[in-house]
Amino acid sequence: MNPVDAQTYLQALLAAPRPGSEKYLAFYDHRIGLIGTDPRLLLVPLDDHLCHRGDGLFESICFRDRTIFALDEHLARMRDGARALTLTPPCSWEEMRARILDVARASGQEHGDLRVFLGRGPGGFGISPAQCPEASFYVVALQNALPSEAFYQKGLTAFASAIPPKQEYLARIKNTNYLPNVFMAAEALQKGMDVAVTFDENGVMGEAAIANVGIIDKDGRLLCPELGRILPGTTLLAAMDVAAGRMPVLSGPIRKADIETAREMLLFTSATLCVGITRFDGRPVGQGEHKGRPGPAALWLKDALLARMLAEGARF
């Protein structure tokens, strides 16, 4: 096969299949400094170490009613990750925040998702960060339907994953090397269940592939895992704060025996806020009339979190 000129290559590139592109609404690449809306142009340099080394960070952020949930909390976590990776953004954090709002606005949607990426940048196919003269920064707005009330009333199924928790120094950085999480998602698909949950060598619960997990214990307390070997999600932290006005809240080790006696088991994500887990390892979760069904804390928390995030979120 012979090489072609740039125009011929570009035409072939634009005609190439792009599965899922109907969900890509708007995007920004700091190198270009423009917002695009044609999904065929949503491209990242392959020599960006974000791609071939997983040397970068990302945040998944939800927006509803033209309000971005916990934007500053997401950026604060990305800033912590950048310090850990000694990764200097290509612009100020204030400009990054402004561009995120711009992309959300350019989506033309009331509700949707955002993906924000801060990468080492293009510059080579080695492993050394020294190859990359400037970091990369990308923002994408995605179409996403709001979860239905039926989704919350049904709840989710979960199981103990065979994949071990990440090491602490990796668990607390939301980096783009997500292969363990991919293994967990594949495991759930293979088992025909919704959520894989990690447990460490001592039988202590960690987190799900893209979510945090907690329980309402037998004493009616919201119990969440210790934060050492999990990524403290913005929704989990908000839930702990909101719930503190209604029940005792604490962090501590959670074992399978605690799940068996728990009143409820809860999943926290940016997109769905709080969802009840109704079955774990094939057995119904909960006690009494709520056994095997989403309980009152799960249903209350998803409404309370929504109200808080709409009141405190960043409008665009």
PDB file of C-alpha atoms in Angstrom:
ATOM      1  CA  MET A   1       0.000   0.000   0.000  1.00  0.00           C
ATOM      2  CA  ASN A   2       1.435   3.352  -1.017  1.00  0.00           C
ATOM      3  CA  PRO A   3       1.201   6.544   1.056  1.00  0.00           C
ATOM      4  CA  VAL A   4      -1.310   9.212   0.023  1.00  0.00           C
ATOM      5  CA  ASP A   5      -1.409  12.995   0.297  1.00  0.00           C
ATOM      6  CA  ALA A   6      -2.886  14.732   3.341  1.00  0.00           C
ATOM      7  CA  GLN A   7      -6.201  15.622   1.675  1.00  0.00           C
ATOM      8  CA  THR A   8      -6.859  12.052   0.550  1.00  0.00           C
ATOM      9  CA  TYR A   9      -6.003  10.737   3.993  1.00  0.00           C
ATOM     10  CA  LEU A  10      -8.239  13.320   5.667  1.00  0.00           C
ATOM     11  CA  GLN A  11     -11.204  12.406   3.453  1.00  0.00           C
ATOM     12  CA  ALA A  12     -10.737   8.712   4.262  1.00  0.00           C
ATOM     13  CA  LEU A  13     -10.442   9.553   7.954  1.00  0.00           C
ATOM     14  CA  LEU A  14     -13.701  11.496   7.972  1.00  0.00           C
ATOM     15  CA  ALA A  15     -15.459   8.638   6.173  1.00  0.00           C
ATOM     16  CA  ALA A  16     -14.214   5.969   8.603  1.00  0.00           C
ATOM     17  CA  PRO A  17     -16.812   4.254  10.854  1.00  0.00           C
ATOM     18  CA  ARG A  18     -17.260   5.915  14.253  1.00  0.00           C
ATOM     19  CA  PRO A  19     -19.422   3.738  16.553  1.00  0.00           C
ATOM     20  CA  GLY A  20     -21.146   5.700  19.305  1.00  0.00           C
ATOM     21  CA  SER A  21     -20.503   9.051  17.676  1.00  0.00           C
ATOM     22  CA  GLU A  22     -24.171  10.015  17.892  1.00  0.00           C
ATOM     23  CA  LYS A  23     -23.603  10.582  21.631  1.00  0.00           C
ATOM     24  CA  TYR A  24     -20.667  12.998  21.212  1.00  0.00           C
ATOM     25  CA  LEU A  25     -22.107  16.491  21.423  1.00  0.00           C
ATOM     26  CA  ALA A  26     -19.177  18.895  21.768  1.00  0.00           C
ATOM     27  CA  PHE A  27     -15.462  18.700  22.554  1.00  0.00           C
ATOM     28  CA  TYR A  28     -12.381  20.792  23.186  1.00  0.00           C
ATOM     29  CA  ASP A  29      -8.659  20.148  22.610  1.00  0.00           C
ATOM     30  CA  HIS A  30      -6.330  22.690  24.226  1.00  0.00           C
ATOM     31  CA  ARG A  31      -3.768  22.357  21.408  1.00  0.00           C
ATOM     32  CA  ILE A  32      -6.361  23.628  18.948  1.00  0.00           C
ATOM     33  CA  GLY A  33      -8.132  26.040  21.276  1.00  0.00           C
ATOM     34  CA  LEU A  34     -11.539  25.548  19.648  1.00  0.00           C
ATOM     35  CA  ILE A  35     -14.774  23.715  20.458  1.00  0.00           C
ATOM     36  CA  GLY A  36     -15.932  21.238  17.838  1.00  0.00           C
ATOM     37  CA  THR A  37     -19.286  19.531  17.353  1.00  0.00           C
ATOM     38  CA  ASP A  38     -18.587  17.151  14.440  1.00  0.00           C
ATOM     39  CA  PRO A  39     -17.872  13.777  16.119  1.00  0.00           C
ATOM     40  CA  ARG A  40     -15.634  12.738  13.218  1.00  0.00           C
ATOM     41  CA  LEU A  41     -13.110  15.309  14.436  1.00  0.00           C
ATOM     42  CA  LEU A  42     -12.988  14.001  18.004  1.00  0.00           C
ATOM     43  CA  LEU A  43      -9.403  12.727  17.792  1.00  0.00           C
ATOM     44  CA  VAL A  44      -6.461  12.399  20.184  1.00  0.00           C
ATOM     45  CA  PRO A  45      -2.796  12.077  19.111  1.00  0.00           C
ATOM     46  CA  LEU A  46      -1.731   8.458  19.535  1.00  0.00           C
ATOM     47  CA  ASP A  47       1.656   9.582  20.843  1.00  0.00           C
ATOM     48  CA  ASP A  48      -0.006  11.384  23.757  1.00  0.00           C
ATOM     49  CA  HIS A  49       1.200   9.375  26.743  1.00  0.00           C
ATOM     50  CA  LEU A  50      -2.399   9.542  27.951  1.00  0.00           C
ATOM     51  CA  CYS A  51      -3.141   6.924  25.266  1.00  0.00           C
ATOM     52  CA  HIS A  52      -0.270   4.463  25.175  1.00  0.00           C
ATOM     53  CA  ARG A  53       0.979   4.701  28.777  1.00  0.00           C
ATOM     54  CA  GLY A  54      -2.128   5.633  30.743  1.00  0.00           C
ATOM     55  CA  ASP A  55      -0.137   8.638  31.966  1.00  0.00           C
ATOM     56  CA  GLY A  56      -2.959  11.018  32.659  1.00  0.00           C
ATOM     57  CA  LEU A  57      -6.050  11.807  34.686  1.00  0.00           C
ATOM     58  CA  PHE A  58      -9.744  11.998  33.970  1.00  0.00           C
ATOM     59  CA  GLU A  59     -13.003  13.001  35.621  1.00  0.00           C
ATOM     60  CA  SER A  60     -16.549  11.902  34.821  1.00  0.00           C
ATOM     61  CA  ILE A  61     -18.983  14.690  35.617  1.00  0.00           C
ATOM     62  CA  CYS A  62     -22.762  14.823  35.327  1.00  0.00           C
ATOM     63  CA  PHE A  63     -24.915  17.819  34.480  1.00  0.00           C
ATOM     64  CA  ARG A  64     -28.663  18.212  34.877  1.00  0.00           C
ATOM     65  CA  ASP A  65     -30.909  21.183  34.255  1.00  0.00           C
ATOM     66  CA  ARG A  66     -27.860  23.054  32.883  1.00  0.00           C
ATOM     67  CA  THR A  67     -26.092  22.586  36.208  1.00  0.00           C
ATOM     68  CA  ILE A  68     -22.761  20.769  36.520  1.00  0.00           C
ATOM     69  CA  PHE A  69     -22.598  18.689  39.664  1.00  0.00           C
ATOM     70  CA  ALA A  70     -19.608  19.147  41.997  1.00  0.00           C
ATOM     71  CA  LEU A  71     -17.439  20.759  39.324  1.00  0.00           C
ATOM     72  CA  ASP A  72     -15.014  22.308  41.788  1.00  0.00           C
ATOM     73  CA  GLU A  73     -14.741  19.066  43.772  1.00  0.00           C
ATOM     74  CA  HIS A  74     -13.894  17.171  40.585  1.00  0.00           C
ATOM     75  CA  LEU A  75     -11.268  19.737  39.662  1.00  0.00           C
ATOM     76  CA  ALA A  76      -9.817  19.629  43.179  1.00  0.00           C
ATOM     77  CA  ARG A  77      -9.399  15.851  42.865  1.00  0.00           C
ATOM     78  CA  MET A  78      -7.775  16.279  39.452  1.00  0.00           C
ATOM     79  CA  ARG A  79      -5.444  18.884  40.943  1.00  0.00           C
ATOM     80  CA  ASP A  80      -4.421  16.423  43.665  1.00  0.00           C
ATOM     81  CA  GLY A  81      -3.784  13.783  41.008  1.00  0.00           C
ATOM     82  CA  ALA A  82      -1.724  16.225  38.947  1.00  0.00           C
ATOM     83  CA  ARG A  83       0.456  16.923  41.974  1.00  0.00           C
ATOM     84  CA  ALA A  84       0.937  13.200  42.539  1.00  0.00           C
ATOM     85  CA  LEU A  85       1.965  12.701  38.899  1.00  0.00           C
ATOM     86  CA  THR A  86       3.977  15.968  38.790  1.00  0.00           C
ATOM     87  CA  LEU A  87       1.798  16.858  35.813  1.00  0.00           C
ATOM     88  CA  THR A  88       1.566  20.571  35.014  1.00  0.00           C
ATOM     89  CA  PRO A  89      -1.596  21.578  33.106  1.00  0.00           C
ATOM     90  CA  PRO A  90      -1.153  23.494  29.841  1.00  0.00           C
ATOM     91  CA  CYS A  91      -3.216  26.391  31.203  1.00  0.00           C
ATOM     92  CA  SER A  92      -4.525  27.669  34.530  1.00  0.00           C
ATOM     93  CA  TRP A  93      -7.115  25.730  36.521  1.00  0.00           C
ATOM     94  CA  GLU A  94      -9.422  28.730  36.148  1.00  0.00           C
ATOM     95  CA  GLU A  95      -9.188  28.464  32.367  1.00  0.00           C
ATOM     96  CA  MET A  96      -9.795  24.713  32.528  1.00  0.00           C
ATOM     97  CA  ARG A  97     -12.947  25.350  34.541  1.00  0.00           C
ATOM     98  CA  ALA A  98     -14.113  27.957  32.024  1.00  0.00           C
ATOM     99  CA  ARG A  99     -13.570  25.600  29.077  1.00  0.00           C
ATOM    100  CA  ILE A 100     -15.553  22.847  30.810  1.00  0.00           C
ATOM    101  CA  LEU A 101     -18.475  25.247  31.184  1.00  0.00           C
ATOM    102  CA  ASP A 102     -18.081  26.283  27.542  1.00  0.00           C
ATOM    103  CA  VAL A 103     -18.241  22.677  26.312  1.00  0.00           C
ATOM    104  CA  ALA A 104     -21.278  21.950  28.463  1.00  0.00           C
ATOM    105  CA  ARG A 105     -22.963  25.024  26.995  1.00  0.00           C
ATOM    106  CA  ALA A 106     -21.997  24.008  23.452  1.00  0.00           C
ATOM    107  CA  SER A 107     -23.645  20.594  23.954  1.00  0.00           C
ATOM    108  CA  GLY A 108     -27.030  22.281  23.609  1.00  0.00           C
ATOM    109  CA  GLN A 109     -28.475  19.880  26.183  1.00  0.00           C
ATOM    110  CA  GLU A 110     -30.106  20.321  29.570  1.00  0.00           C
ATOM    111  CA  HIS A 111     -28.782  16.967  30.816  1.00  0.00           C
ATOM    112  CA  GLY A 112     -25.720  14.928  29.976  1.00  0.00           C
ATOM    113  CA  ASP A 113     -22.222  13.879  30.982  1.00  0.00           C
ATOM    114  CA  LEU A 114     -18.785  15.408  30.691  1.00  0.00           C
ATOM    115  CA  ARG A 115     -15.393  13.737  30.443  1.00  0.00           C
ATOM    116  CA  VAL A 116     -12.364  15.831  31.338  1.00  0.00           C
ATOM    117  CA  PHE A 117      -8.852  14.565  30.551  1.00  0.00           C
ATOM    118  CA  LEU A 118      -5.465  15.919  31.609  1.00  0.00           C
ATOM    119  CA  GLY A 119      -2.688  13.962  29.915  1.00  0.00           C
ATOM    120  CA  ARG A 120       1.083  14.019  29.772  1.00  0.00           C
ATOM    121  CA  GLY A 121       0.759  15.186  26.198  1.00  0.00           C
ATOM    122  CA  PRO A 122       2.149  14.120  22.812  1.00  0.00           C
ATOM    123  CA  GLY A 123       5.851  13.763  22.200  1.00  0.00           C
ATOM    124  CA  GLY A 124       6.870  10.148  21.700  1.00  0.00           C
ATOM    125  CA  PHE A 125       6.202   6.483  22.301  1.00  0.00           C
ATOM    126  CA  GLY A 126       8.617   5.964  25.181  1.00  0.00           C
ATOM    127  CA  ILE A 127       7.757   5.966  28.853  1.00  0.00           C
ATOM    128  CA  SER A 128       9.622   9.023  30.092  1.00  0.00           C
ATOM    129  CA  PRO A 129       7.516  12.116  30.837  1.00  0.00           C
ATOM    130  CA  ALA A 130      10.490  14.148  29.588  1.00  0.00           C
ATOM    131  CA  GLN A 131       9.426  13.317  26.016  1.00  0.00           C
ATOM    132  CA  CYS A 132       6.342  15.490  26.338  1.00  0.00           C
ATOM    133  CA  PRO A 133       6.975  19.256  26.316  1.00  0.00           C
ATOM    134  CA  GLU A 134       3.408  20.235  27.222  1.00  0.00           C
ATOM    135  CA  ALA A 135       0.480  18.464  28.878  1.00  0.00           C
ATOM    136  CA  SER A 136      -2.775  17.849  27.040  1.00  0.00           C
ATOM    137  CA  PHE A 137      -6.257  18.899  28.100  1.00  0.00           C
ATOM    138  CA  TYR A 138      -9.464  17.586  26.536  1.00  0.00           C
ATOM    139  CA  VAL A 139     -13.163  17.998  27.383  1.00  0.00           C
ATOM    140  CA  VAL A 140     -16.046  16.024  25.862  1.00  0.00           C
ATOM    141  CA  ALA A 141     -19.799  16.473  26.381  1.00  0.00           C
ATOM    142  CA  LEU A 142     -21.827  13.285  25.992  1.00  0.00           C
ATOM    143  CA  GLN A 143     -25.507  12.652  25.519  1.00  0.00           C
ATOM    144  CA  ASN A 144     -26.933  10.590  28.369  1.00  0.00           C
ATOM    145  CA  ALA A 145     -30.529   9.895  29.325  1.00  0.00           C
ATOM    146  CA  LEU A 146     -31.614  10.554  32.886  1.00  0.00           C
ATOM    147  CA  PRO A 147     -32.143   7.428  35.004  1.00  0.00           C
ATOM    148  CA  SER A 148     -35.821   6.563  35.333  1.00  0.00           C
ATOM    149  CA  GLU A 149     -37.751   6.122  38.554  1.00  0.00           C
ATOM    150  CA  ALA A 150     -38.198   2.473  37.564  1.00  0.00           C
ATOM    151  CA  PHE A 151     -34.401   2.087  37.591  1.00  0.00           C
ATOM    152  CA  TYR A 152     -34.233   3.260  41.203  1.00  0.00           C
ATOM    153  CA  GLN A 153     -37.207   1.123  42.247  1.00  0.00           C
ATOM    154  CA  LYS A 154     -35.621  -1.979  40.725  1.00  0.00           C
ATOM    155  CA  GLY A 155     -32.129  -1.519  42.155  1.00  0.00           C
ATOM    156  CA  LEU A 156     -28.950  -3.368  41.206  1.00  0.00           C
ATOM    157  CA  THR A 157     -27.303  -6.746  41.738  1.00  0.00           C
ATOM    158  CA  ALA A 158     -23.717  -7.084  42.966  1.00  0.00           C
ATOM    159  CA  PHE A 159     -21.099  -9.700  43.762  1.00  0.00           C
ATOM    160  CA  ALA A 160     -17.611 -10.050  45.243  1.00  0.00           C
ATOM    161  CA  SER A 161     -15.100  -9.550  42.448  1.00  0.00           C
ATOM    162  CA  ALA A 162     -12.093 -11.782  41.860  1.00  0.00           C
ATOM    163  CA  ILE A 163     -10.111  -8.634  40.988  1.00  0.00           C
ATOM    164  CA  PRO A 164      -8.132  -7.303  43.988  1.00  0.00           C
ATOM    165  CA  PRO A 165      -8.287  -3.667  45.058  1.00  0.00           C
ATOM    166  CA  LYS A 166      -5.694  -1.301  43.652  1.00  0.00           C
ATOM    167  CA  GLN A 167      -2.624  -0.427  45.658  1.00  0.00           C
ATOM    168  CA  GLU A 168      -3.190   2.636  47.788  1.00  0.00           C
ATOM    169  CA  TYR A 169      -0.871   4.910  45.816  1.00  0.00           C
ATOM    170  CA  LEU A 170      -2.908   4.181  42.658  1.00  0.00           C
ATOM    171  CA  ALA A 171      -6.364   3.878  44.215  1.00  0.00           C
ATOM    172  CA  ARG A 172      -6.505   7.529  45.195  1.00  0.00           C
ATOM    173  CA  ILE A 173      -5.523   8.857  41.746  1.00  0.00           C
ATOM    174  CA  LYS A 174      -8.222   8.868  39.070  1.00  0.00           C
ATOM    175  CA  ASN A 175      -5.827   8.014  36.281  1.00  0.00           C
ATOM    176  CA  THR A 176      -6.562   6.709  32.803  1.00  0.00           C
ATOM    177  CA  ASN A 177      -4.948   3.312  33.410  1.00  0.00           C
ATOM    178  CA  TYR A 178      -8.269   1.597  34.155  1.00  0.00           C
ATOM    179  CA  LEU A 179      -7.525  -1.992  33.196  1.00  0.00           C
ATOM    180  CA  PRO A 180      -8.511  -3.485  36.598  1.00  0.00           C
ATOM    181  CA  ASN A 181     -11.837  -1.653  36.305  1.00  0.00           C
ATOM    182  CA  VAL A 182     -12.292  -3.045  32.787  1.00  0.00           C
ATOM    183  CA  PHE A 183     -11.704  -6.558  34.148  1.00  0.00           C
ATOM    184  CA  MET A 184     -14.399  -5.939  36.771  1.00  0.00           C
ATOM    185  CA  ALA A 185     -16.887  -4.704  34.164  1.00  0.00           C
ATOM    186  CA  ALA A 186     -16.173  -7.769  32.004  1.00  0.00           C
ATOM    187  CA  GLU A 187     -16.600 -10.008  35.042  1.00  0.00           C
ATOM    188  CA  ALA A 188     -20.017  -8.494  35.767  1.00  0.00           C
ATOM    189  CA  LEU A 189     -21.061  -8.928  32.134  1.00  0.00           C
ATOM    190  CA  GLN A 190     -19.982 -12.563  32.179  1.00  0.00           C
ATOM    191  CA  LYS A 191     -21.950 -13.222  35.368  1.00  0.00           C
ATOM    192  CA  GLY A 192     -25.019 -11.380  34.135  1.00  0.00           C
ATOM    193  CA  MET A 193     -24.931  -9.019  37.111  1.00  0.00           C
ATOM    194  CA  ASP A 194     -24.633  -5.255  37.480  1.00  0.00           C
ATOM    195  CA  VAL A 195     -21.800  -4.469  39.874  1.00  0.00           C
ATOM    196  CA  ALA A 196     -18.493  -6.114  40.828  1.00  0.00           C
ATOM    197  CA  VAL A 197     -17.162  -5.111  44.263  1.00  0.00           C
ATOM    198  CA  THR A 198     -13.565  -5.584  45.402  1.00  0.00           C
ATOM    199  CA  PHE A 199     -12.455  -7.131  48.707  1.00  0.00           C
ATOM    200  CA  ASP A 200      -8.880  -7.015  49.978  1.00  0.00           C
ATOM    201  CA  GLU A 201      -6.699  -9.794  51.375  1.00  0.00           C
ATOM    202  CA  ASN A 202      -8.344  -9.330  54.783  1.00  0.00           C
ATOM    203  CA  GLY A 203     -11.871  -9.612  53.416  1.00  0.00           C
ATOM    204  CA  VAL A 204     -12.537  -5.866  53.693  1.00  0.00           C
ATOM    205  CA  MET A 205     -14.740  -4.264  51.037  1.00  0.00           C
ATOM    206  CA  GLY A 206     -13.280  -1.700  48.637  1.00  0.00           C
ATOM    207  CA  GLU A 207     -15.176  -0.227  45.709  1.00  0.00           C
ATOM    208  CA  ALA A 208     -16.959  -1.022  42.463  1.00  0.00           C
ATOM    209  CA  ALA A 209     -15.502  -0.527  38.984  1.00  0.00           C
ATOM    210  CA  ILE A 210     -16.779   3.029  38.565  1.00  0.00           C
ATOM    211  CA  ALA A 211     -18.555   3.660  41.851  1.00  0.00           C
ATOM    212  CA  ASN A 212     -18.310   3.694  45.615  1.00  0.00           C
ATOM    213  CA  VAL A 213     -20.277   1.340  47.835  1.00  0.00           C
ATOM    214  CA  GLY A 214     -21.609   1.656  51.378  1.00  0.00           C
ATOM    215  CA  ILE A 215     -24.177   0.081  53.665  1.00  0.00           C
ATOM    216  CA  ILE A 216     -26.825   1.090  56.131  1.00  0.00           C
ATOM    217  CA  ASP A 217     -25.727  -1.243  58.902  1.00  0.00           C
ATOM    218  CA  LYS A 218     -27.918  -3.153  61.326  1.00  0.00           C
ATOM    219  CA  ASP A 219     -27.873  -0.146  63.676  1.00  0.00           C
ATOM    220  CA  GLY A 220     -29.093   2.285  61.014  1.00  0.00           C
ATOM    221  CA  ARG A 221     -25.749   3.987  60.423  1.00  0.00           C
ATOM    222  CA  LEU A 222     -24.309   4.881  57.024  1.00  0.00           C
ATOM    223  CA  LEU A 223     -21.054   2.937  56.964  1.00  0.00           C
ATOM    224  CA  CYS A 224     -18.578   3.611  54.155  1.00  0.00           C
ATOM    225  CA  PRO A 225     -15.209   1.974  53.456  1.00  0.00           C
ATOM    226  CA  GLU A 226     -12.056   3.534  54.814  1.00  0.00           C
ATOM    227  CA  LEU A 227     -10.644   5.844  52.178  1.00  0.00           C
ATOM    228  CA  GLY A 228      -7.116   4.404  51.988  1.00  0.00           C
ATOM    229  CA  ARG A 229      -7.601   1.884  49.165  1.00  0.00           C
ATOM    230  CA  ILE A 230     -10.527   3.433  47.337  1.00  0.00           C
ATOM    231  CA  LEU A 231     -11.026   6.542  45.241  1.00  0.00           C
ATOM    232  CA  PRO A 232     -13.191   8.849  47.386  1.00  0.00           C
ATOM    233  CA  GLY A 233     -15.942   9.726  44.941  1.00  0.00           C
ATOM    234  CA  THR A 234     -17.448  13.185  44.943  1.00  0.00           C
ATOM    235  CA  THR A 235     -20.928  11.657  45.271  1.00  0.00           C
ATOM    236  CA  LEU A 236     -19.880   9.440  48.187  1.00  0.00           C
ATOM    237  CA  LEU A 237     -18.419  12.406  50.048  1.00  0.00           C
ATOM    238  CA  ALA A 238     -21.547  14.471  49.374  1.00  0.00           C
ATOM    239  CA  ALA A 239     -23.750  11.583  50.539  1.00  0.00           C
ATOM    240  CA  MET A 240     -21.822  11.269  53.795  1.00  0.00           C
ATOM    241  CA  ASP A 241     -22.300  14.977  54.424  1.00  0.00           C
ATOM    242  CA  VAL A 242     -26.004  14.992  53.509  1.00  0.00           C
ATOM    243  CA  ALA A 243     -26.779  11.832  55.475  1.00  0.00           C
ATOM    244  CA  ALA A 244     -25.088  13.171  58.616  1.00  0.00           C
ATOM    245  CA  GLY A 245     -28.145  15.334  59.257  1.00  0.00           C
ATOM    246  CA  ARG A 246     -30.339  12.264  59.442  1.00  0.00           C
ATOM    247  CA  MET A 247     -28.231   9.348  60.719  1.00  0.00           C
ATOM    248  CA  PRO A 248     -24.814   8.532  62.149  1.00  0.00           C
ATOM    249  CA  VAL A 249     -22.140   8.385  59.429  1.00  0.00           C
ATOM    250  CA  LEU A 250     -18.761   6.707  59.745  1.00  0.00           C
ATOM    251  CA  SER A 251     -15.948   5.122  57.769  1.00  0.00           C
ATOM    252  CA  GLY A 252     -14.632   1.703  58.688  1.00  0.00           C
ATOM    253  CA  PRO A 253     -13.984  -1.830  57.495  1.00  0.00           C
ATOM    254  CA  ILE A 254     -16.973  -3.552  55.868  1.00  0.00           C
ATOM    255  CA  ARG A 255     -16.955  -7.335  55.504  1.00  0.00           C
ATOM    256  CA  LYS A 256     -19.379  -9.740  53.885  1.00  0.00           C
ATOM    257  CA  ALA A 257     -20.856 -10.555  57.288  1.00  0.00           C
ATOM    258  CA  ASP A 258     -21.769  -6.874  57.665  1.00  0.00           C
ATOM    259  CA  ILE A 259     -23.562  -6.962  54.316  1.00  0.00           C
ATOM    260  CA  GLU A 260     -25.561 -10.005  55.443  1.00  0.00           C
ATOM    261  CA  THR A 261     -26.897  -8.113  58.470  1.00  0.00           C
ATOM    262  CA  ALA A 262     -27.186  -4.698  56.777  1.00  0.00           C
ATOM    263  CA  ARG A 263     -30.485  -2.913  56.324  1.00  0.00           C
ATOM    264  CA  GLU A 264     -29.378  -1.647  52.892  1.00  0.00           C
ATOM    265  CA  MET A 265     -26.456  -1.659  50.484  1.00  0.00           C
ATOM    266  CA  LEU A 266     -25.879   1.492  48.442  1.00  0.00           C
ATOM    267  CA  LEU A 267     -24.012   2.393  45.237  1.00  0.00           C
ATOM    268  CA  PHE A 268     -22.820   5.975  44.681  1.00  0.00           C
ATOM    269  CA  THR A 269     -22.007   7.391  41.227  1.00  0.00           C
ATOM    270  CA  SER A 270     -22.008  10.842  39.637  1.00  0.00           C
ATOM    271  CA  ALA A 271     -24.605   9.871  37.031  1.00  0.00           C
ATOM    272  CA  THR A 272     -27.099   7.982  39.216  1.00  0.00           C
ATOM    273  CA  LEU A 273     -26.272   9.504  42.636  1.00  0.00           C
ATOM    274  CA  CYS A 274     -27.469   6.729  44.971  1.00  0.00           C
ATOM    275  CA  VAL A 275     -28.952   3.370  43.960  1.00  0.00           C
ATOM    276  CA  GLY A 276     -29.943   0.485  46.195  1.00  0.00           C
ATOM    277  CA  ILE A 277     -28.199  -2.870  45.726  1.00  0.00           C
ATOM    278  CA  THR A 278     -30.883  -5.497  46.226  1.00  0.00           C
ATOM    279  CA  ARG A 279     -28.858  -8.722  45.905  1.00  0.00           C
ATOM    280  CA  PHE A 280     -25.256  -9.501  46.781  1.00  0.00           C
ATOM    281  CA  ASP A 281     -23.580 -12.777  45.832  1.00  0.00           C
ATOM    282  CA  GLY A 282     -26.989 -14.123  44.872  1.00  0.00           C
ATOM    283  CA  ARG A 283     -28.640 -13.406  48.237  1.00  0.00           C
ATOM    284  CA  PRO A 284     -31.172 -10.642  48.933  1.00  0.00           C
ATOM    285  CA  VAL A 285     -29.882  -7.616  50.816  1.00  0.00           C
ATOM    286  CA  GLY A 286     -31.789  -6.031  53.666  1.00  0.00           C
ATOM    287  CA  GLN A 287     -34.117  -6.917  56.479  1.00  0.00           C
ATOM    288  CA  GLY A 288     -37.881  -7.174  56.910  1.00  0.00           C
ATOM    289  CA  GLU A 289     -40.176  -5.677  54.309  1.00  0.00           C
ATOM    290  CA  HIS A 290     -37.282  -4.102  52.385  1.00  0.00           C
ATOM    291  CA  LYS A 291     -35.320  -7.319  51.965  1.00  0.00           C
ATOM    292  CA  GLY A 292     -34.369  -7.702  48.308  1.00  0.00           C
ATOM    293  CA  ARG A 293     -35.698  -4.238  47.468  1.00  0.00           C
ATOM    294  CA  PRO A 294     -34.232  -0.713  47.451  1.00  0.00           C
ATOM    295  CA  GLY A 295     -34.658   0.618  50.966  1.00  0.00           C
ATOM    296  CA  PRO A 296     -35.791   4.002  52.261  1.00  0.00           C
ATOM    297  CA  ALA A 297     -32.264   5.382  52.732  1.00  0.00           C
ATOM    298  CA  ALA A 298     -31.335   4.709  49.094  1.00  0.00           C
ATOM    299  CA  LEU A 299     -34.477   6.371  47.778  1.00  0.00           C
ATOM    300  CA  TRP A 300     -34.169   9.334  50.144  1.00  0.00           C
ATOM    301  CA  LEU A 301     -30.476   9.864  49.430  1.00  0.00           C
ATOM    302  CA  LYS A 302     -30.873  10.002  45.651  1.00  0.00           C
ATOM    303  CA  ASP A 303     -33.459  12.771  46.038  1.00  0.00           C
ATOM    304  CA  ALA A 304     -31.468  14.606  48.714  1.00  0.00           C
ATOM    305  CA  LEU A 305     -28.292  14.445  46.645  1.00  0.00           C
ATOM    306  CA  LEU A 306     -30.080  15.714  43.555  1.00  0.00           C
ATOM    307  CA  ALA A 307     -31.526  18.660  45.473  1.00  0.00           C
ATOM    308  CA  ARG A 308     -28.147  19.533  46.939  1.00  0.00           C
ATOM    309  CA  MET A 309     -26.242  19.271  43.690  1.00  0.00           C
ATOM    310  CA  LEU A 310     -28.771  21.354  41.784  1.00  0.00           C
ATOM    311  CA  ALA A 311     -28.610  24.004  44.510  1.00  0.00           C
ATOM    312  CA  GLU A 312     -24.796  24.078  44.738  1.00  0.00           C
ATOM    313  CA  GLY A 313     -23.703  23.113  41.205  1.00  0.00           C
ATOM    314  CA  ALA A 314     -22.149  25.326  38.531  1.00  0.00           C
ATOM    315  CA  ARG A 315     -24.769  26.796  36.199  1.00  0.00           C
ATOM    316  CA  PHE A 316     -24.056  27.289  32.503  1.00  0.00           C
TER     317      PHE A 316
END
